[in-house]
XYZ file of C-alpha atoms in Angstrom:
364
model
C 25.469 84.707 -49.149
C 28.610 87.393 -48.302
C 32.260 86.526 -49.714
C 33.229 87.663 -45.909
C 30.210 84.980 -45.091
C 31.555 82.707 -47.174
C 35.235 82.300 -45.663
C 34.024 82.366 -41.619
C 30.429 79.826 -42.137
C 32.792 77.585 -39.602
C 34.143 80.235 -37.607
C 32.519 81.305 -33.871
C 33.936 84.452 -32.185
C 33.997 82.931 -29.043
C 36.924 80.810 -30.373
C 40.609 82.623 -31.477
C 42.359 82.554 -34.039
C 44.709 83.580 -36.884
C 44.391 85.694 -40.133
C 47.494 86.257 -42.661
C 48.281 89.534 -44.438
C 44.799 90.996 -44.149
C 46.438 94.083 -44.481
C 43.579 96.421 -45.422
C 40.573 94.345 -45.592
C 40.381 92.344 -42.652
C 37.936 89.359 -43.246
C 38.061 88.677 -38.860
C 38.959 91.954 -37.001
C 38.772 92.524 -33.915
C 36.800 95.458 -34.087
C 33.711 92.688 -34.946
C 34.657 90.349 -31.879
C 36.837 88.184 -32.901
C 39.434 87.477 -30.806
C 42.175 87.816 -33.696
C 46.223 87.272 -34.455
C 47.389 89.203 -36.883
C 50.822 88.245 -39.211
C 52.525 89.781 -41.225
C 55.583 90.724 -42.507
C 55.723 94.408 -41.738
C 54.656 95.916 -39.026
C 51.099 97.873 -38.746
C 53.014 101.411 -39.576
C 54.546 100.367 -42.464
C 50.896 98.459 -44.002
C 49.601 102.178 -42.463
C 52.628 104.429 -44.801
C 52.707 101.628 -47.963
C 48.717 101.378 -47.937
C 48.833 105.406 -47.817
C 50.647 105.664 -50.750
C 48.788 103.647 -52.763
C 47.005 104.864 -54.995
C 44.397 101.706 -55.545
C 43.446 102.096 -51.449
C 40.551 103.682 -50.611
C 41.785 106.862 -48.159
C 39.104 105.662 -45.408
C 39.767 102.250 -45.376
C 43.397 102.752 -43.925
C 41.422 102.941 -40.828
C 41.032 98.986 -40.790
C 44.577 98.389 -40.761
C 45.117 96.185 -37.543
C 48.171 95.894 -34.961
C 50.973 92.846 -36.333
C 50.675 90.769 -33.273
C 52.935 87.832 -35.440
C 55.604 90.039 -37.583
C 57.249 87.260 -39.480
C 55.835 84.932 -43.495
C 52.851 82.701 -43.263
C 55.819 80.288 -44.698
C 56.862 80.179 -41.150
C 53.441 80.265 -39.470
C 54.552 77.103 -37.087
C 57.511 78.847 -35.693
C 56.055 82.001 -35.473
C 53.267 80.884 -33.311
C 55.578 78.291 -31.265
C 57.167 81.293 -30.369
C 54.363 83.313 -29.002
C 53.797 79.629 -26.323
C 50.829 79.310 -28.523
C 50.787 76.156 -30.324
C 47.742 73.868 -30.547
C 45.842 76.545 -29.521
C 43.895 78.396 -32.185
C 40.204 77.801 -33.517
C 40.775 78.939 -36.637
C 42.948 80.334 -38.848
C 41.539 82.951 -42.151
C 43.624 83.130 -45.237
C 42.844 85.303 -48.008
C 44.792 85.382 -51.360
C 47.681 83.598 -49.587
C 48.524 80.853 -49.855
C 49.058 80.875 -53.290
C 52.612 82.763 -52.433
C 53.785 80.473 -50.234
C 56.990 78.852 -51.596
C 56.755 75.615 -49.269
C 52.727 75.004 -49.421
C 53.091 71.363 -47.997
C 54.753 73.179 -44.766
C 52.326 75.742 -44.409
C 49.544 73.126 -44.476
C 51.310 70.511 -41.825
C 51.831 74.472 -39.699
C 48.305 74.985 -39.544
C 47.035 71.497 -38.490
C 49.922 72.134 -35.621
C 48.278 75.129 -35.156
C 45.652 74.230 -34.681
C 43.522 72.472 -32.037
C 42.041 69.166 -32.463
C 38.715 70.507 -34.378
C 40.548 73.722 -35.416
C 39.699 75.427 -39.083
C 41.926 76.773 -42.253
C 39.839 78.767 -43.899
C 40.803 80.068 -47.427
C 40.190 82.052 -49.870
C 42.333 80.839 -52.843
C 41.982 82.422 -56.743
C 40.337 80.357 -59.062
C 43.264 80.443 -62.643
C 39.738 80.641 -64.883
C 38.719 84.389 -63.522
C 42.563 85.795 -62.839
C 45.809 86.598 -63.926
C 47.189 82.753 -64.150
C 44.460 81.356 -66.887
C 47.161 80.174 -69.275
C 49.355 78.457 -66.438
C 48.809 74.896 -65.716
C 47.295 73.649 -62.600
C 49.812 72.913 -59.994
C 50.350 69.262 -59.556
C 50.793 66.606 -55.997
C 55.211 66.663 -57.569
C 55.437 70.166 -57.921
C 54.066 69.684 -54.674
C 56.352 67.504 -53.067
C 59.532 68.572 -54.778
C 59.108 71.913 -53.477
C 59.206 70.915 -49.843
C 62.261 68.547 -50.958
C 64.095 71.615 -51.622
C 62.556 73.623 -48.541
C 61.917 76.527 -50.725
C 61.506 79.562 -49.222
C 61.439 81.773 -52.701
C 59.871 81.253 -55.493
C 61.216 79.165 -58.191
C 63.211 80.455 -61.570
C 60.366 77.954 -62.910
C 57.430 79.932 -61.102
C 58.637 83.679 -61.748
C 59.594 82.757 -65.523
C 56.113 80.979 -65.827
C 54.371 83.906 -63.946
C 55.923 86.280 -66.360
C 55.777 84.752 -69.792
C 51.550 83.586 -69.435
C 49.907 86.301 -67.102
C 46.537 86.871 -68.366
C 44.682 90.305 -69.075
C 41.137 90.747 -70.617
C 40.755 93.361 -72.885
C 37.644 95.019 -73.567
C 37.477 97.503 -75.519
C 41.026 97.295 -76.340
C 41.739 98.807 -72.996
C 43.536 95.903 -70.988
C 42.484 94.170 -67.006
C 44.536 91.496 -64.950
C 40.794 91.631 -62.852
C 38.030 89.173 -64.637
C 35.831 86.951 -63.571
C 35.648 82.991 -63.820
C 33.564 81.959 -67.512
C 34.345 85.020 -69.525
C 34.744 85.064 -72.798
C 37.877 83.129 -73.933
C 38.925 85.447 -76.737
C 39.067 88.600 -74.779
C 41.659 86.862 -72.681
C 45.495 87.243 -73.924
C 49.219 86.634 -72.377
C 50.226 90.100 -71.593
C 53.800 91.189 -73.022
C 56.377 90.021 -75.621
C 58.242 86.369 -74.603
C 60.920 88.351 -75.666
C 61.492 91.092 -73.218
C 60.626 88.382 -70.299
C 62.979 85.745 -70.999
C 65.551 88.719 -71.204
C 64.890 89.904 -67.660
C 64.279 86.594 -66.561
C 68.019 85.537 -67.556
C 69.081 88.781 -66.142
C 68.060 88.279 -63.055
C 69.212 85.118 -62.536
C 72.247 86.736 -63.262
C 72.224 89.685 -61.060
C 69.778 88.951 -58.539
C 69.920 85.907 -57.476
C 68.752 86.054 -54.227
C 66.470 88.658 -54.446
C 62.298 87.478 -53.141
C 60.078 88.340 -56.562
C 56.713 87.564 -55.464
C 54.415 85.459 -57.794
C 52.293 82.774 -57.598
C 53.807 79.822 -56.770
C 50.966 77.460 -57.094
C 48.176 77.192 -59.276
C 44.549 75.490 -58.931
C 40.447 75.360 -59.930
C 38.319 74.092 -57.401
C 38.935 70.401 -57.989
C 42.595 70.820 -58.280
C 42.916 71.655 -55.242
C 40.794 69.471 -53.847
C 42.643 66.588 -54.953
C 45.768 67.777 -53.557
C 44.243 67.916 -50.202
C 42.779 64.723 -50.606
C 46.616 62.956 -51.924
C 48.513 64.591 -49.267
C 45.761 63.279 -46.547
C 46.099 60.063 -48.261
C 49.076 59.553 -47.832
C 49.347 60.504 -44.348
C 51.338 63.955 -45.381
C 48.339 66.437 -43.557
C 46.499 65.960 -40.466
C 43.641 67.563 -41.689
C 40.592 67.027 -43.479
C 38.355 68.162 -46.019
C 34.886 69.750 -44.992
C 34.157 71.847 -47.955
C 35.706 73.551 -51.375
C 32.554 76.191 -52.647
C 33.179 78.201 -55.877
C 32.859 81.426 -56.392
C 33.311 84.235 -59.182
C 37.463 84.430 -59.551
C 37.702 82.388 -56.347
C 36.689 79.717 -54.264
C 36.737 78.754 -50.816
C 38.459 75.704 -48.752
C 37.698 74.484 -45.024
C 39.666 72.261 -43.770
C 39.700 70.545 -40.623
C 42.681 69.916 -38.089
C 41.692 66.016 -37.027
C 44.514 64.455 -35.453
C 42.991 60.678 -35.747
C 42.282 61.144 -38.608
C 42.255 57.265 -40.357
C 43.773 57.523 -44.253
C 40.749 56.571 -46.340
C 40.772 52.718 -47.980
C 42.968 52.710 -51.153
C 39.368 51.510 -53.359
C 37.080 54.150 -52.034
C 40.093 57.080 -52.705
C 41.332 55.900 -55.942
C 37.290 56.303 -57.008
C 37.256 59.691 -55.762
C 40.705 60.615 -57.277
C 39.720 59.648 -60.997
C 36.437 61.766 -60.002
C 38.397 64.908 -59.123
C 40.470 64.652 -62.355
C 37.881 63.936 -64.580
C 36.150 67.291 -62.283
C 39.073 69.035 -63.633
C 38.800 68.377 -66.963
C 35.357 69.943 -66.802
C 36.248 72.755 -65.176
C 38.859 73.860 -68.239
C 35.732 73.255 -70.490
C 34.946 77.113 -69.069
C 38.105 78.692 -70.625
C 37.558 76.459 -74.202
C 36.960 78.272 -77.162
C 35.299 75.596 -78.394
C 33.099 75.199 -75.605
C 32.273 79.029 -75.484
C 31.089 78.644 -79.159
C 28.789 75.808 -78.376
C 28.053 77.291 -75.497
C 26.680 80.493 -77.221
C 25.116 78.391 -79.835
C 22.866 76.066 -76.988
C 22.342 79.494 -75.130
C 20.818 80.534 -78.585
C 18.950 77.797 -79.151
C 17.463 77.464 -75.826
C 16.386 81.762 -76.169
C 14.817 80.297 -79.124
C 12.405 77.716 -77.863
C 12.038 79.779 -74.738
C 10.042 82.748 -76.831
C 8.067 79.981 -78.996
C 7.486 78.298 -75.618
C 5.715 81.445 -74.360
C 4.108 82.192 -77.823
C 2.802 79.156 -77.725
C 1.598 79.339 -73.931
C -0.194 82.528 -75.105
C -1.988 80.995 -78.205
C -3.415 78.658 -75.551
C -4.482 81.135 -72.898
C -6.633 82.995 -75.831
C -8.301 79.704 -76.882
C -8.826 77.994 -72.494
C -10.567 81.421 -72.389
C -12.502 81.220 -75.897
C -13.719 77.175 -74.456
C -14.397 78.287 -71.046
C -16.663 81.141 -73.294
C -18.566 78.650 -75.457
C -18.688 76.685 -72.147
C -20.760 79.089 -70.547
C -23.037 79.462 -73.655
C -23.583 76.183 -73.715
C -24.658 75.971 -69.718
C -26.918 78.849 -69.704
C -28.653 78.188 -73.257
C -29.076 74.765 -71.573
C -31.463 76.019 -68.982
C -32.725 78.312 -71.111
C -36.987 77.686 -72.062
C -36.551 77.491 -75.688
C -33.926 73.975 -74.566
C -36.586 72.321 -72.344
C -39.163 73.011 -74.428
C -37.549 71.137 -77.552
C -36.023 68.597 -75.692
C -39.358 65.944 -76.439
C -37.915 66.858 -80.737
C -34.309 65.824 -79.378
C -35.391 62.797 -77.642
C -37.237 61.684 -80.837
C -34.732 62.701 -83.226
C -31.958 60.748 -81.009
C -34.441 57.122 -81.303
C -34.375 57.584 -84.889
C -31.601 57.937 -85.514
C -31.262 54.639 -83.286
C -33.622 52.881 -85.853
C -31.751 53.392 -88.730
C -29.284 52.408 -87.620
C -30.446 49.410 -86.564
C -31.517 48.209 -90.039
C -28.058 48.675 -91.752
C -26.671 47.131 -89.043
């Protein structure tokens, strides 16, 4: 299944929905038959000019930029949709690598529930920290999300800004750095970029000179299990009217599908507690992918498995040869039994057999 299909698997072209900040790479474009409203902080013309001036955007992709229907930040999704008179009328919301940038995540999730019809879906592609520049950053917690909501954050915190810069990871291959890599790469190839003292000095300077300026960073850091746990915790506490449909891991990202359910009943405490500890333990398992020791052990084990596979292949080849020889011998014996000499010597074989039995009886 292709990436786009993984994101849209619970969507229908018959529905009406919103896509958040797709720029030149819309997942549910109008040209494909979707009744989609685009939300972005820039209007269509600005998006086109930014794409034209960006060397990383192929020229032929500029035409894929769609008109912006809701001009503003996804942090204010509910307010934007309310002004358009469309609250509670959307069948789907699609977001790709957007949710991690939103300063107040809880407000966003609550807003999505207000925007969606009952039964409407929120489908998101979310970066997996193990396969991107968040590699060394700790997972975001329920406490982090609650604090951001209590503070009514409209921009990343100073701590998030510093953590983003000081732990920004890159993979080095043949001495060349890249911040784009997949989950499961060699941990020895990943390093934090930049000098810590320089990062600290720049951060201090920003605090002093531009305390109100918006610096775009990843506010939130997740793995599949940590995100699923967060959603289950928020749901259990009655803070969101969204229930989990599915979390699916990918290469450097994962896919989340949530459904708006206004009548969703809270899980029994014992059921929730059991699921929560399962997810907490799964987070520990997920961390092994980025562990140097695990990588070495995995490499050693895979090497042994390879050796045993080769040995098994050799034994199977030898067995095939023996089976062929057995078949040839069996055929030769059967052919001899059908021969004239075998029939002629039958009385002699019978006499010899009786003689052996008589001797055996005397000795017995």
